[in-house]
Each structure stands twice: as structure tokens, then as C-alpha cells.
Short mmCIF file of C-alpha atoms and ligand atoms in Angstrom, two decimals:
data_model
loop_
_atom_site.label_atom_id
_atom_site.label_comp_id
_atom_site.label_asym_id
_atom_site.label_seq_id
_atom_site.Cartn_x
_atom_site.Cartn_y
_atom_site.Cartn_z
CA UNK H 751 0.00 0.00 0.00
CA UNK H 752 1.50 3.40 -1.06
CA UNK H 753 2.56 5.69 2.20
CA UNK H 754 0.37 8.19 3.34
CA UNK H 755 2.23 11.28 5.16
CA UNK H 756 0.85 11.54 8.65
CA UNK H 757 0.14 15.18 7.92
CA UNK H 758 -2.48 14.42 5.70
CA UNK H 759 -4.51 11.54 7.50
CA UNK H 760 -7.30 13.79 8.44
CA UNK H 761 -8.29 13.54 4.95
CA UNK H 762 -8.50 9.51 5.20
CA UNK H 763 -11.05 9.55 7.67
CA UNK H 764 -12.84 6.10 7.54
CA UNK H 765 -9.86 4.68 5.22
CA UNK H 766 -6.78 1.95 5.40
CA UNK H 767 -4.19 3.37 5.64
CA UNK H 768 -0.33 2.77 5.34
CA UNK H 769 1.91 5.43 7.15
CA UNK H 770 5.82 4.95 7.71
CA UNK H 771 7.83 6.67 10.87
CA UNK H 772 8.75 7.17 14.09
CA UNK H 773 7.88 5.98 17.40
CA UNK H 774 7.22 8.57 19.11
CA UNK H 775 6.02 7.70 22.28
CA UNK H 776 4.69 3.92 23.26
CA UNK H 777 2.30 4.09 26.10
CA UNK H 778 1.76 0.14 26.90
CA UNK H 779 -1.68 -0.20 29.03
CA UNK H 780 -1.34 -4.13 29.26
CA UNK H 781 -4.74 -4.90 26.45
CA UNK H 782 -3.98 -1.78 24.91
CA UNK H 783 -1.06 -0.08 23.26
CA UNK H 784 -0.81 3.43 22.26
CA UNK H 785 1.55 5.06 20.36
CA UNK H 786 2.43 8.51 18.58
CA UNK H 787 4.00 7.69 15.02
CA UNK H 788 6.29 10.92 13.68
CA UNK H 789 7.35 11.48 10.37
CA UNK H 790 8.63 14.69 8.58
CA UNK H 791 5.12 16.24 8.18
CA UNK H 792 3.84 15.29 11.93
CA UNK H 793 2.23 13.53 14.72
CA UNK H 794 -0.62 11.08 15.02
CA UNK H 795 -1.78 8.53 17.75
CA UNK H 796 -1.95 4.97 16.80
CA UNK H 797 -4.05 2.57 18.95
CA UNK H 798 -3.68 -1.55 18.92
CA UNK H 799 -6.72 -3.11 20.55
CA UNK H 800 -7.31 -6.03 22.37
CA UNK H 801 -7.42 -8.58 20.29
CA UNK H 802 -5.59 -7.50 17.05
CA UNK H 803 -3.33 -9.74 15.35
CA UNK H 804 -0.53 -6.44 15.84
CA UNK H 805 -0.52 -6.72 19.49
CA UNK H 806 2.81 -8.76 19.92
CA UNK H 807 4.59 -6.62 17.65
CA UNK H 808 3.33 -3.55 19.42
CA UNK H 809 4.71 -5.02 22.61
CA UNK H 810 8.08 -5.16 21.30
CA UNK H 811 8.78 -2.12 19.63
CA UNK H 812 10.27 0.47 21.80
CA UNK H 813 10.63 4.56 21.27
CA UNK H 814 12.18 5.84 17.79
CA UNK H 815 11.93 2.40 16.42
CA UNK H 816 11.57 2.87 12.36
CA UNK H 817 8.13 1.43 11.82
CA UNK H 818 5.27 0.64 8.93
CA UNK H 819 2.07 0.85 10.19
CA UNK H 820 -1.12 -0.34 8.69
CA UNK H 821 -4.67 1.24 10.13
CA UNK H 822 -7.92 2.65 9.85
CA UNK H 823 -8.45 6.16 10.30
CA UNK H 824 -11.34 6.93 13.05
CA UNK H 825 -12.57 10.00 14.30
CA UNK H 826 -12.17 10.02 18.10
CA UNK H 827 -15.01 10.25 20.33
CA UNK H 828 -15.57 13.46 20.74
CA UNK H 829 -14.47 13.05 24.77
CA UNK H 830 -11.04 12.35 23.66
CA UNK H 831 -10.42 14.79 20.98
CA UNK H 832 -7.45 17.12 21.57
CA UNK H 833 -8.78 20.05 19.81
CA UNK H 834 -4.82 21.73 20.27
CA UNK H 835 -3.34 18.99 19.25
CA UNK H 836 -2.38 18.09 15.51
CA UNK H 837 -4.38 15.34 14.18
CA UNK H 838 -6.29 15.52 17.73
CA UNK H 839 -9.19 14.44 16.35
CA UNK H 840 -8.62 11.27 14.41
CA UNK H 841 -6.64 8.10 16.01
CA UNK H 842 -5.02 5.16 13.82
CA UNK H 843 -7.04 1.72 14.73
CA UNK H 844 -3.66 -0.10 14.11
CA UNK H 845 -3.94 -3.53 11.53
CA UNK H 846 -0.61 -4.24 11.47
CA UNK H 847 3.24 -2.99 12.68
CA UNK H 848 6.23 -4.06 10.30
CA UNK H 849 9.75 -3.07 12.16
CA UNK H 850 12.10 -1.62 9.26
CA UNK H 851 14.64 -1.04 12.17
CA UNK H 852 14.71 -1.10 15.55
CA UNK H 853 16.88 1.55 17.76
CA UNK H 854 18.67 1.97 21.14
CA UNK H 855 17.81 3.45 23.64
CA UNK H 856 18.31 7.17 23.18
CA UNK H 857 21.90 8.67 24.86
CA UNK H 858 19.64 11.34 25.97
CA UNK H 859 16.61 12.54 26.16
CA UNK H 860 15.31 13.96 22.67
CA UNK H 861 11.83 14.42 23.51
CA UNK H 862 11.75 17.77 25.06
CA UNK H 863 14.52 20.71 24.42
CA UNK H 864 17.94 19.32 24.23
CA UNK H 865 20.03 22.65 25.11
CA UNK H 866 20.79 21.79 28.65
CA UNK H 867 22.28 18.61 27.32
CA UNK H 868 26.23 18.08 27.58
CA UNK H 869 27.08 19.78 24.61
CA UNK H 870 29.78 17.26 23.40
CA UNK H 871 27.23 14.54 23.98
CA UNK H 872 24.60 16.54 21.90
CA UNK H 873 28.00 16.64 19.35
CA UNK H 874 28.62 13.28 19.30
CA UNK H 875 24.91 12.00 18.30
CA UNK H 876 23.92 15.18 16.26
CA UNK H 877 21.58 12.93 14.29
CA UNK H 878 19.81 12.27 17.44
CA UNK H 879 19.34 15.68 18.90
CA UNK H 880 18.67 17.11 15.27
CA UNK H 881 15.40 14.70 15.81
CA UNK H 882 14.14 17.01 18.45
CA UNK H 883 11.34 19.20 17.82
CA UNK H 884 13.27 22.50 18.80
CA UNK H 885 16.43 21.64 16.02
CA UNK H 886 13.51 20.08 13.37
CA UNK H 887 11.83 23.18 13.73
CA UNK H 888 15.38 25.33 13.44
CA UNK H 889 16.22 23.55 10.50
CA UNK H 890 12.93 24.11 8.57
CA UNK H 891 13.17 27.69 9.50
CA UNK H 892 16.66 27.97 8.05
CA UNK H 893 15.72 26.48 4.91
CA UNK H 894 12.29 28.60 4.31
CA UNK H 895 14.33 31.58 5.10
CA UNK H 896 17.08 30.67 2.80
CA UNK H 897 14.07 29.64 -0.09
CA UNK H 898 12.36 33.04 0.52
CA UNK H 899 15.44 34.83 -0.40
CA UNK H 900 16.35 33.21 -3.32
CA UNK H 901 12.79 33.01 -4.64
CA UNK H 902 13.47 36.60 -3.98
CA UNK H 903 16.69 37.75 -5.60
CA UNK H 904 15.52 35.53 -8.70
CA UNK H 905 12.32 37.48 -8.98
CA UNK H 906 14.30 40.46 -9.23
CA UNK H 907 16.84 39.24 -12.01
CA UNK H 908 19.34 38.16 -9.67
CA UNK H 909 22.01 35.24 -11.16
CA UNK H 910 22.68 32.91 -8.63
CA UNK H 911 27.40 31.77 -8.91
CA UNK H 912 29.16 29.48 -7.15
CA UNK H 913 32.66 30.86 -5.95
CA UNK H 914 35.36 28.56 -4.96
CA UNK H 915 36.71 27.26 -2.38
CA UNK H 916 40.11 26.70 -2.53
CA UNK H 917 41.29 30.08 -2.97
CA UNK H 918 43.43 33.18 -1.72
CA UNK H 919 42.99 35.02 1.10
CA UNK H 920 40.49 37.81 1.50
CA UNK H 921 41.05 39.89 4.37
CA UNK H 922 37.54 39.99 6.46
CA UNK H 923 39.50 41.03 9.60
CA UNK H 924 40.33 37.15 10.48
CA UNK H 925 42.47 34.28 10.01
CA UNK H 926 42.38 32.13 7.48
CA UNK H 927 41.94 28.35 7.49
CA UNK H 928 44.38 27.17 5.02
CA UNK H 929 44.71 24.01 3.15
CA UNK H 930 48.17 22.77 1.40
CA UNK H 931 48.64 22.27 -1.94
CA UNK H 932 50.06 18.23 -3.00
CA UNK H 933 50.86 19.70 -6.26
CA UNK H 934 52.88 22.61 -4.88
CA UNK H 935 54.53 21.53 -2.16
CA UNK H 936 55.22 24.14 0.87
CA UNK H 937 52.23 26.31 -0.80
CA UNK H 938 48.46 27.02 0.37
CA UNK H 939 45.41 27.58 -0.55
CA UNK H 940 43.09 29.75 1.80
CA UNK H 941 39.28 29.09 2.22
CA UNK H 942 36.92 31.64 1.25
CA UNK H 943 36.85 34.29 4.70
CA UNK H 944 34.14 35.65 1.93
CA UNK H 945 33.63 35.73 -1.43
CA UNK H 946 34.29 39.22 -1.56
CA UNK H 947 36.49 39.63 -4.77
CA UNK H 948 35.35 37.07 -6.58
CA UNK H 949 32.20 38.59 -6.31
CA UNK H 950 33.69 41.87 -7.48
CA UNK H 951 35.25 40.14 -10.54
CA UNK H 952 31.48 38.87 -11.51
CA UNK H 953 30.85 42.76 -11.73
CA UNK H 954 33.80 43.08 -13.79
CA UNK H 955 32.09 40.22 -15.88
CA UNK H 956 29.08 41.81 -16.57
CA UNK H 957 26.60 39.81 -14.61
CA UNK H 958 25.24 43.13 -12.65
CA UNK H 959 23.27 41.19 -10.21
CA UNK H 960 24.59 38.15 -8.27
CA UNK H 961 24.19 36.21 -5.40
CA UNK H 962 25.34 33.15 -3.31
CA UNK H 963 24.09 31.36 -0.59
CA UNK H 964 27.73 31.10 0.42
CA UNK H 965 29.75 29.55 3.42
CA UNK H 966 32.52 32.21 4.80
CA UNK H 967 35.12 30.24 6.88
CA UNK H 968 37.00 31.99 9.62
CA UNK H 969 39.49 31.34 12.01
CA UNK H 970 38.55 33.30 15.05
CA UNK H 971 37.63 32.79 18.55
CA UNK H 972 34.42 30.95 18.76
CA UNK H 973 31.22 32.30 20.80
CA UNK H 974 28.12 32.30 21.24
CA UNK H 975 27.19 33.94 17.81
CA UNK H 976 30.23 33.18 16.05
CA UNK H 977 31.57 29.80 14.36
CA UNK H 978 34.55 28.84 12.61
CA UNK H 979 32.07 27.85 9.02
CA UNK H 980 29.06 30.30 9.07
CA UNK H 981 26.56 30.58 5.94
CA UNK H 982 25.76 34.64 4.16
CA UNK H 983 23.33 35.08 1.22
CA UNK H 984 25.91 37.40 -0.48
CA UNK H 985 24.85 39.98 -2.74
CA UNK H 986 26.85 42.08 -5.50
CA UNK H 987 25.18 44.75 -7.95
CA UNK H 988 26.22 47.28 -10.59
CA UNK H 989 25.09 50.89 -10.94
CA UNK H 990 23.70 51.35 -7.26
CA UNK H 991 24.59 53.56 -4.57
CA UNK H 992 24.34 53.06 -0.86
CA UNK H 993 20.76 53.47 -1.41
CA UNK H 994 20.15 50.74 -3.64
CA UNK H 995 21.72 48.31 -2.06
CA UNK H 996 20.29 48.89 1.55
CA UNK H 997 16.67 49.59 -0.29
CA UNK H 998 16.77 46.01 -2.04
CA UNK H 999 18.31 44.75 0.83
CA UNK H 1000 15.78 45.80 3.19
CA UNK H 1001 12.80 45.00 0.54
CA UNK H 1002 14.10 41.46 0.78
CA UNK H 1003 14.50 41.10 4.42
CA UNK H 1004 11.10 42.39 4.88
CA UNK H 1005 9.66 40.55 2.20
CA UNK H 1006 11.24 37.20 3.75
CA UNK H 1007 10.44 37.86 6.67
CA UNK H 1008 6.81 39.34 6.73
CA UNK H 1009 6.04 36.30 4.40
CA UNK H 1010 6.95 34.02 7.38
CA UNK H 1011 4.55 35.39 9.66
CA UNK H 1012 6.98 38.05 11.58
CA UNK H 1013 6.31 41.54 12.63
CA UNK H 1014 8.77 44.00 12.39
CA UNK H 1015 8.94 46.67 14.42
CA UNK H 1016 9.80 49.95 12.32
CA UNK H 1017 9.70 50.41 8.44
CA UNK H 1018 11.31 51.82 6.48
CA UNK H 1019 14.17 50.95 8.90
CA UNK H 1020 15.53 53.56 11.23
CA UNK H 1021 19.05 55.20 10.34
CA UNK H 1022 21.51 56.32 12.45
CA UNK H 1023 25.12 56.85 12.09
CA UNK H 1024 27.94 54.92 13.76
CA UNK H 1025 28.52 57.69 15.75
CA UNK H 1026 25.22 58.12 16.95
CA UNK H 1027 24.82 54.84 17.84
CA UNK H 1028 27.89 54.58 19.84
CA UNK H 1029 27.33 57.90 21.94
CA UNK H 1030 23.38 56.35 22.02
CA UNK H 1031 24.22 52.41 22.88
CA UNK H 1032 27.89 52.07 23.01
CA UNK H 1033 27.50 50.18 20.33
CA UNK H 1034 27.13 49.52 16.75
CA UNK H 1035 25.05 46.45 17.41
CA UNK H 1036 21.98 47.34 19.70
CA UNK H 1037 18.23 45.96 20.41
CA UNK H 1038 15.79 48.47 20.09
CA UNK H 1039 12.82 46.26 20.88
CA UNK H 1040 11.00 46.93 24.35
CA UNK H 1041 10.25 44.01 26.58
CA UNK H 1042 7.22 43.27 25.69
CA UNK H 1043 8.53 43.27 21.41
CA UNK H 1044 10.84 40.38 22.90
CA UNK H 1045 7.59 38.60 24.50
CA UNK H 1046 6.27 39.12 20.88
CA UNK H 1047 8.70 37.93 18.83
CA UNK H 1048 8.78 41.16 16.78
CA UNK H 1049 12.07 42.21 15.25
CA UNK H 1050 13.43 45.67 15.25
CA UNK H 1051 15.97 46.42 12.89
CA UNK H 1052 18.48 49.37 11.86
CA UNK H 1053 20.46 50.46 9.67
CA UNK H 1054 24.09 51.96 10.77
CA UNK H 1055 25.98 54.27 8.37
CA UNK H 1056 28.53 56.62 8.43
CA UNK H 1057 31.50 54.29 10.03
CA UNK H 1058 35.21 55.70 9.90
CA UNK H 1059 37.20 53.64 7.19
CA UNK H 1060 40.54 53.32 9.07
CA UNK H 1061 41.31 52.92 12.26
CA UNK H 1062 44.73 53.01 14.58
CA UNK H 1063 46.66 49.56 14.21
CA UNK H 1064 48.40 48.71 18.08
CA UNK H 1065 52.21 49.53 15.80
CA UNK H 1066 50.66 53.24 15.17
CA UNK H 1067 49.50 52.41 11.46
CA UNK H 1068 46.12 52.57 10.18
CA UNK H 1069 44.05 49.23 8.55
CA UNK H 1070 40.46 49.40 7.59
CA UNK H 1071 37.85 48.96 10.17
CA UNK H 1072 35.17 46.66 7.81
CA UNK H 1073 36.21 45.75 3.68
CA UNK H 1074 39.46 47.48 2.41
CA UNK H 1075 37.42 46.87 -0.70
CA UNK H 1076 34.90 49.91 0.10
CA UNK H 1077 34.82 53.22 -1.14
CA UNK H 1078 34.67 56.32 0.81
CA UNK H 1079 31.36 58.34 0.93
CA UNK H 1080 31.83 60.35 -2.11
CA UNK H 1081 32.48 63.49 -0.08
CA UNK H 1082 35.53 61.95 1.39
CA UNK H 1083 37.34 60.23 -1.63
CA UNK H 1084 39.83 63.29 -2.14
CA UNK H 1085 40.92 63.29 1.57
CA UNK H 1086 41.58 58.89 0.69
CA UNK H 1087 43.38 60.20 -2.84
CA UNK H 1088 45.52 62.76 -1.08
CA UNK H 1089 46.01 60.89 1.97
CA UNK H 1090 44.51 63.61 4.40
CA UNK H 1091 42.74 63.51 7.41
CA UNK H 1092 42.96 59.70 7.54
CA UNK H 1093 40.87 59.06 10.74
CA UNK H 1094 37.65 61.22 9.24
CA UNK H 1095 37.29 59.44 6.58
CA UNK H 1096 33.99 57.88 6.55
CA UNK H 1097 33.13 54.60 4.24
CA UNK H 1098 29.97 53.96 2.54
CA UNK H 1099 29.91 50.66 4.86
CA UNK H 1100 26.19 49.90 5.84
CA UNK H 1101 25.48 47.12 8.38
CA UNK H 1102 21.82 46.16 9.33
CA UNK H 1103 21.42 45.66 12.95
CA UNK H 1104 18.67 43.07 14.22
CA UNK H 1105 17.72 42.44 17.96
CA UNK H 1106 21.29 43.57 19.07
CA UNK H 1107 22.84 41.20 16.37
CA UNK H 1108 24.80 42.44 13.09
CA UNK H 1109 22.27 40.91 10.71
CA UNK H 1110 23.92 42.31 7.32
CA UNK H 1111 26.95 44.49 6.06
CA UNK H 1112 28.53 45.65 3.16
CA UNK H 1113 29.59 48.63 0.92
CA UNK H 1114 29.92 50.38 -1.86
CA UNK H 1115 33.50 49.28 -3.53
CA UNK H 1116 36.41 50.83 -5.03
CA UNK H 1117 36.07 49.85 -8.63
CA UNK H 1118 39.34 52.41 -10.06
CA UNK H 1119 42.54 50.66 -9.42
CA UNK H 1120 43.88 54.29 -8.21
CA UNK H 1121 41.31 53.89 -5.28
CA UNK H 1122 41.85 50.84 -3.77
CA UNK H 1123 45.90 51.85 -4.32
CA UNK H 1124 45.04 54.52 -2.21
CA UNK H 1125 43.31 52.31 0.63
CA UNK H 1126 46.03 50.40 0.54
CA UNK H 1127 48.74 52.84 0.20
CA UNK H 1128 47.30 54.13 3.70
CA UNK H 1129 47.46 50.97 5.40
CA UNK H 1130 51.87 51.08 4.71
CA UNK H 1131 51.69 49.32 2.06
CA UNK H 1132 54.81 49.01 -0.55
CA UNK H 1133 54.00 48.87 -4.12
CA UNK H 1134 55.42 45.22 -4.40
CA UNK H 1135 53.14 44.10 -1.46
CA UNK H 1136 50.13 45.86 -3.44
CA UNK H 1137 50.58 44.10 -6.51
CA UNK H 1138 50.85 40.75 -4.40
CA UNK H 1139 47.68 41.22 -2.64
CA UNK H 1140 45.21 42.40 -4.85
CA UNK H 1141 47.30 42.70 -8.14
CA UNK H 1142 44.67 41.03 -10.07
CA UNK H 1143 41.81 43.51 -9.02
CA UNK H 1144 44.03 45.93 -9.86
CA UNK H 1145 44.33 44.78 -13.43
CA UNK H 1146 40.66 43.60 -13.47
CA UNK H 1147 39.88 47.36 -12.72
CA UNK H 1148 41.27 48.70 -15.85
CA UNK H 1149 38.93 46.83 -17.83
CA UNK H 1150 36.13 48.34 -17.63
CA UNK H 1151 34.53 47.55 -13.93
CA UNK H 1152 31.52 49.39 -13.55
CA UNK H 1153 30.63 50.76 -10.19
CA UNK H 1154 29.00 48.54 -7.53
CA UNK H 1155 28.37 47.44 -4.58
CA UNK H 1156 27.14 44.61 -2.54
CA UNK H 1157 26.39 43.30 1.15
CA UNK H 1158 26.20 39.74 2.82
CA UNK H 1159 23.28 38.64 5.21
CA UNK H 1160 24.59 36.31 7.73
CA UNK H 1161 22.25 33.42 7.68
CA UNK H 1162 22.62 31.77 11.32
CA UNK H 1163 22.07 35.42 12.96
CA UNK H 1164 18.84 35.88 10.86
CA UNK H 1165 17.69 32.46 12.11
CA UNK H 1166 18.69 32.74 15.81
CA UNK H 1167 16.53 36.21 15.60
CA UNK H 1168 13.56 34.09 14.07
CA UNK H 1169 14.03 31.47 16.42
CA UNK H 1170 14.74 33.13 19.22
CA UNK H 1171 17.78 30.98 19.92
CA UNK H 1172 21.31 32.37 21.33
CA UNK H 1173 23.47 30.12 20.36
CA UNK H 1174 25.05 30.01 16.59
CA UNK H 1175 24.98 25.80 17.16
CA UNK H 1176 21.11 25.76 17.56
CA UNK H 1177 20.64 26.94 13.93
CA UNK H 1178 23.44 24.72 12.15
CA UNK H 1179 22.51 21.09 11.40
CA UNK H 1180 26.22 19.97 12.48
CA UNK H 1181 28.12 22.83 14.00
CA UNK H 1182 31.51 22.43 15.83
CA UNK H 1183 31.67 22.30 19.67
CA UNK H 1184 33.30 25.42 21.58
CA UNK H 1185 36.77 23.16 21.37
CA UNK H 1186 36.49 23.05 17.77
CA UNK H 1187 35.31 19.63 17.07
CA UNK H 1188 33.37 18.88 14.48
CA UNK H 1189 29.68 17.26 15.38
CA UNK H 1190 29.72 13.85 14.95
CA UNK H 1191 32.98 13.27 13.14
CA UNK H 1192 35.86 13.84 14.63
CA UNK H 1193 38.07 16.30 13.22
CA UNK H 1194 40.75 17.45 13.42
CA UNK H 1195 42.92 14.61 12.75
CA UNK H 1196 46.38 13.56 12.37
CA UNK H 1197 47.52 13.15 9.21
CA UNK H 1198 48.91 9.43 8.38
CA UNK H 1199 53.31 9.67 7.58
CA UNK H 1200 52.44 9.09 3.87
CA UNK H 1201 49.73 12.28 3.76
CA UNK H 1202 52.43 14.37 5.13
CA UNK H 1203 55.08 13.18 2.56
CA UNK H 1204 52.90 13.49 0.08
CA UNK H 1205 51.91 17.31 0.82
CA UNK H 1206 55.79 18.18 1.77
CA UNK H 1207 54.89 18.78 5.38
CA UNK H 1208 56.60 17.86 8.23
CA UNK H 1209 54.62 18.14 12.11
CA UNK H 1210 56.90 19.88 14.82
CA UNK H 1211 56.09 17.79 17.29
CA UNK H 1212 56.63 20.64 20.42
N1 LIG V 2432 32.43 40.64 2.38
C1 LIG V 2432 31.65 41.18 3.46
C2 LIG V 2432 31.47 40.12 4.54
O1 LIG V 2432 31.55 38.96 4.25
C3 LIG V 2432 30.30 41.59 3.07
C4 LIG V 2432 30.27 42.58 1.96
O2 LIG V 2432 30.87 43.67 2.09
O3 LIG V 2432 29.58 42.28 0.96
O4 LIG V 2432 31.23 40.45 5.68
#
């Protein structure tokens, strides 16, 4: 008999059924055995009376067993409907249990919210706790947010690109995780921090709108809201200004967003410039909702402008406080040109605050090679060490780049704002532990002796 999906058993009322799952719950009454069966679309209760030929079985099979279940639908009495509950009304009059596969006993308890659980534990059997209704329901949120925005971005002639990977470094104001090369031995590639140029060079290329759902890598102190791998829906156009970028940007968000039931507090989005909001909050992150917006769920976001584009290194230099990639605001390119007045200059950096979490960022870039020369002539550097770093946007500039500009929403900080959650690793299907484990697997690892030969590298063992 072909599956039905639990979800949609109301509509069999009366029928025979064949559903395929979970087990839930198994309440054992001695003649009777109930059950709630799970599967991706819900809940149901199953019932085997006394008598049935399933009865054995049912005494057997033990919670999150894999089971097929044959039944007939029946409307419950109305005494023992469970008008909040879904499928309430209707209870499975079970024929017949098959056992695909039978399961431990669970390390842990998955049934109710698994954050006070031992996080390595939680690590360990990430399959498990991904099974719980808090993480199922994280998940499914990520995902619907992520297929908003691209339904989205392709609705307004965006072109979705893959970047790679193995790459150079882009400086996002971390380390880099770096990966050697076995064909160049005692050489590395870097992953993507972003996919900041190559996003730039797909402007040079003519493709005026892109995006990415993209994975940034970083190798910074982990915390709460911050993981080595994080995911941004990056964004590049040609021909805007500041205020096309934050305008589509803040369409989408609100589109997204409104679409999946939220309220948000204040549109069009309050402004306010990085100065403002540092004399105002003492930060450029801040939570404007009240107590009671937090009871409701609603989120509140801002837009910050107007941040200086250098700042003082600890050796006395300067090095740029967001994307050395940005322009200045157009009033303050001569002062970058002539190298005046260095710690006024403001960049047209815009970063869209959510809930007291950076929920976006990004700029309007440098798209003349004498520009960015000039960023990075301020930083100290030599024209050798130029041409190194960012030689090829350099040349790419002289083709014909046309002006743009782009941002990056980070995804897990959207989705911990929807959710409500705190923690980066409640949003990730298979984030790394605060040690910097990976969930389940268990990287890093040693490389074997041949591996190391074979990629030129040799372990100090201090
Ligand atoms: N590359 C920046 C980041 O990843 C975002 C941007 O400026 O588009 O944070």
C-alpha cells in the first residue's frame, strides 16, 4: 500500500491506511497499546486493541523504532479529541506494525529541548538531537528563510554563482583556514573568509546582479554567535549607490520575513550613524525592541551608516575597520586620494542591525585601481606588497569595472533572531563544539606519515 504522510490523514477519515515513521512515544496499558508515530510532516496517535493480530509486535517495539504501520483512520469520540493537538481528532485503529529497524535506547533525552544537554554529547549524536522538535523546527526555518530569499533575488533578475573554495585570502579582519597544496609543495590555498572579490570580478564580468548562498570560513575565537564555518546570502550589484543596495536589501529582508509570519517593528528601517549609535548604545550592534517586542517575537531592525574607514593599528598604522574593498562616501574620496585627514574618513559601509545582532553588512566598492591603491597605500603598504595582494583587481579594474556594490546577510544570525535561539549551534545542522570539534565526526585529525610526505609537510612535534 503506497505511504500516506501523517500530515495528511485527516483527509482519510474512515480509510486503510499505510503510514511509515517514528515511534514517538509507546504508552503500553497491558490490552492496549498506544503510540504517537512521527514522520517529517507530523504527529498522530496509533491505537492496537485487544485482540488484534498487531498486538505482539506492538509489545516489542520500543521509542524511535523505524516502523510501517497499517490502520484505519477513526474519528475520536468526541471526549477524547485534543482540539490543540495536531491530528487531535482522528486516532489510527492499528492492523498491522512491520519493524524496518529497531533503535537503542536514546543517549539522551530527545523528547523535550535538548540545550541543557552536555554539549559534546549533543555533538557526538547530532543525528539524534537534530530529531528534536526544537532543532527540526530550526532547521525548517533555516531552509524557508534561505528559499524566501532566493525566490526573492531571482524574482528580481538576480544570477545565482558558485565561488570557490580553494582560494586566496580575503582579508575579512580574520584568520584564514588554510589548506596545502600536494601539487605545490610548501604552498596554500586559503578558504573563502568571503567571497568578496570574486564577487567583485562577476561585476567586472558583466553579470550586474549576483548572489550566493555562500559559506565564509574563519578562524577566530568561537562564541556564542560566532563559528569557525558560518553561511551569508551574499549579494553584489552594478550601478547602485548606498541606497540601492540597503533599499533592495531591506525590501528582501522584509519581504522574507513578513512572508513568514513576523512583525517588524519599524519600516522603512531607522538610520543612524555609527557615531550616533555609539554615543546612544555604546555600540554599533543594539536591540531596540522593548520588553514586551521580545515577549512578541517582533524584530526591530536598523540600519548603521557613516563608520570611519581606518582605524589606529596597536604599531601606530592605520588598517580598515570593515572591507578594504569599500569606497569612501563620495564626499571623502579626495581626503583617501591625497592621503589627508585619515581618521575622518567615513566609508559607505552599511550594516543592518537586528535584535542587538549584526544581521547584514557591506559597501559600496572601489572599482578604479587608483582607489583601492590609495586604501592600501594608507594601510603602509609598498607597491610590491600591493601588486601581491590584490594585483589582479588591480588589473581587473582597468577593464572596464563598472561601479557597484554589494552586502552579505549572515544566515545563522537571521535564524537565531527568528528562532529566538542564542546560540550560533542551535541553527546549524552539524556545528563544531566550543573546542572546535566537528559534530559527529571527529576532526581534526592527524595526518597518516604518507599524507604528510605526500603534501611536503613535516609536524613539529613541540
Ligand atoms: N564581504 C563582506 C562580509 O563577508 C560583506 C560585503 O561587504 O559584501 O562580511
Amino acid at each position: 500500500m503506497e505511504r500516506t504522510l501523517i500530515g495528511e490523514l485527516g483527509k482519510h477519515v474512515g480509510e486503510t491506511v499505510s503510514i511509515s515513521g517514528w515511534v514517538d512515544v509507546r504508552r503500553d496499558q497491558g490490552k492496549m497499546v498506544f503510540f504517537d508515530f512521527r514522520d517529517r510532516s507530523g504527529l498522530v496517535q496509533g491505537v492496537v486493541l485487544p485482540g488484534s493480530p498487531a498486538i505482539e509486535a506492538a509489545k516489542d517495539i520500543r521509542n524511535e523504532y523505524v516502523v510501517r504501520v497499517e490502520g484505519v483512520v477513526n474519528k475520536r469520540p468526541e471526549k477524547n479529541a485534543q482540539a490543540d493537538r495536531q491530528n487531535g481528532d482522528i486516532e489510527l485503529e492499528i492492523k498491522g506494525i512491520e519493524i524496518l529497524n529497531p533503535s537503542e535506547a536514546m543517549p539522551f533525552d530527545i523528547s523535550n529541548d535538548t540545550s541543557g544537554i552536555d554539549e559534546s554529547v549533543r555533538a557526538e549524536y547530532r543525528y539524534l538531537d537534530l530529531r528534536s522538535k526544537r532543532m527540526q523546527k530550526n532547521m525548517r526555518v533555516r531552509s524557508e528563510f534561505i528559499r524566501r530569499c532566493r525566490e526573492y533575488l531571482f524574482s528580481k533578475d538576480f544570477t545565482e554563482i558558485e565561488t570557490p573554495l580553494l582560494t586566496e585570502s580575503t582579508p575579512e579582519g580574520s584568520r584564514d583556514f588554510v589548506v596545502p597544496s600536494r601539487l605545490n609543495p610548501g604552498k596554500f590555498y586559503a578558504l573563502p573568509q568571503s567571497p568578496q572579490q570574486y564577487k567583485q570580478l562577476l561585476m567586472t564580468a558583466g553579470f550586474e546582479r549576483y548572489f550566493q548562498i555562500a559559506r565564509a570560513v574563519r578562524d577566530e575565537d568561537l562564541r556564542a554567535d560566532r563559528g569557525f564555518e558560518h553561511s551569508q546570502v551574499d549579494i553584489e550589484m552594478s550601478f547602485v549607490t548606498m541606497e540601492d543596495v540597503m533599499a533592495a536589501v531591506e525590501d528582501m529582508v522584509t519581504t522574507v520575513v513578513e512572508a513568514m509570519g513576523y512583525t517588524i517593528k519599524e519600516k522603512p528601517f531607522p538610520r543612524i550613524s555609527y557615531k550616533d549609535a555609539v554615543e546612544k548604545y555604546g555600540a554599533d550592534k543594539f536591540d531596540l525592541r522593548t520588553d514586551e517586542d521580545k515577549e512578541k517575537g517582533i524584530l526591530a531592525y536598523a540600519w548603521v551608516v557613516n563608520f570611519p574607514f581606518f582605524e589606529k593599528t596597536e604599531e601606530g598604522g592605520w588598517t580598515f575597520t570593515h572591507n578594504p574593498f569599500s569606497m569612501p562616501i563620495p564626499e571623502h574620496l579626495d581626503w583617501l586620494m591625497k592621503g589627508e585627514r585619515i581618521g575622518e574618513i567615513l566609508t559607505t559601509q552599511y550594516d543592518l542591525v537586528c535584535n542587538g545582532y549584526e544581521s547584514a553588512g557591506g559597501s559600496i566598492r572601489a572599482h578604479k585601481p587608483e582607489i583601492l591603491e590609495a586604501v592600501y597605500k594608507v594601510m603602509g603598504f609598498s607597491a610590491e606588497e600591493l601588486k601581491e595582494r590584490v594585483g589582479h583587481m588591480l588589473t581587473a579594474f582597468r577593464y572596464g569595472t563598472p561601479p557597484h556594490g554589494g552586502i552579505a546577510l549572515g544566515i545563522e544570525r537571521n535564524i537565531m533572531n527568528l528562532t529566538g535561539e542564542t546560540m550560533l549551534r542551535e541553527v546549524q545542522a552539524f556545528p563544531m563544539t566550543r573546542g572546535g570539534q566537528t559534530a559527529v565526526m571527529k576532526a581534526p585529525k592527524a595526518l597518516t606519515d604518507k599524507q604528510l610526505k605526500e603534501l611536503g609537510l613535516k609536524i613539529d612535534k613541540k
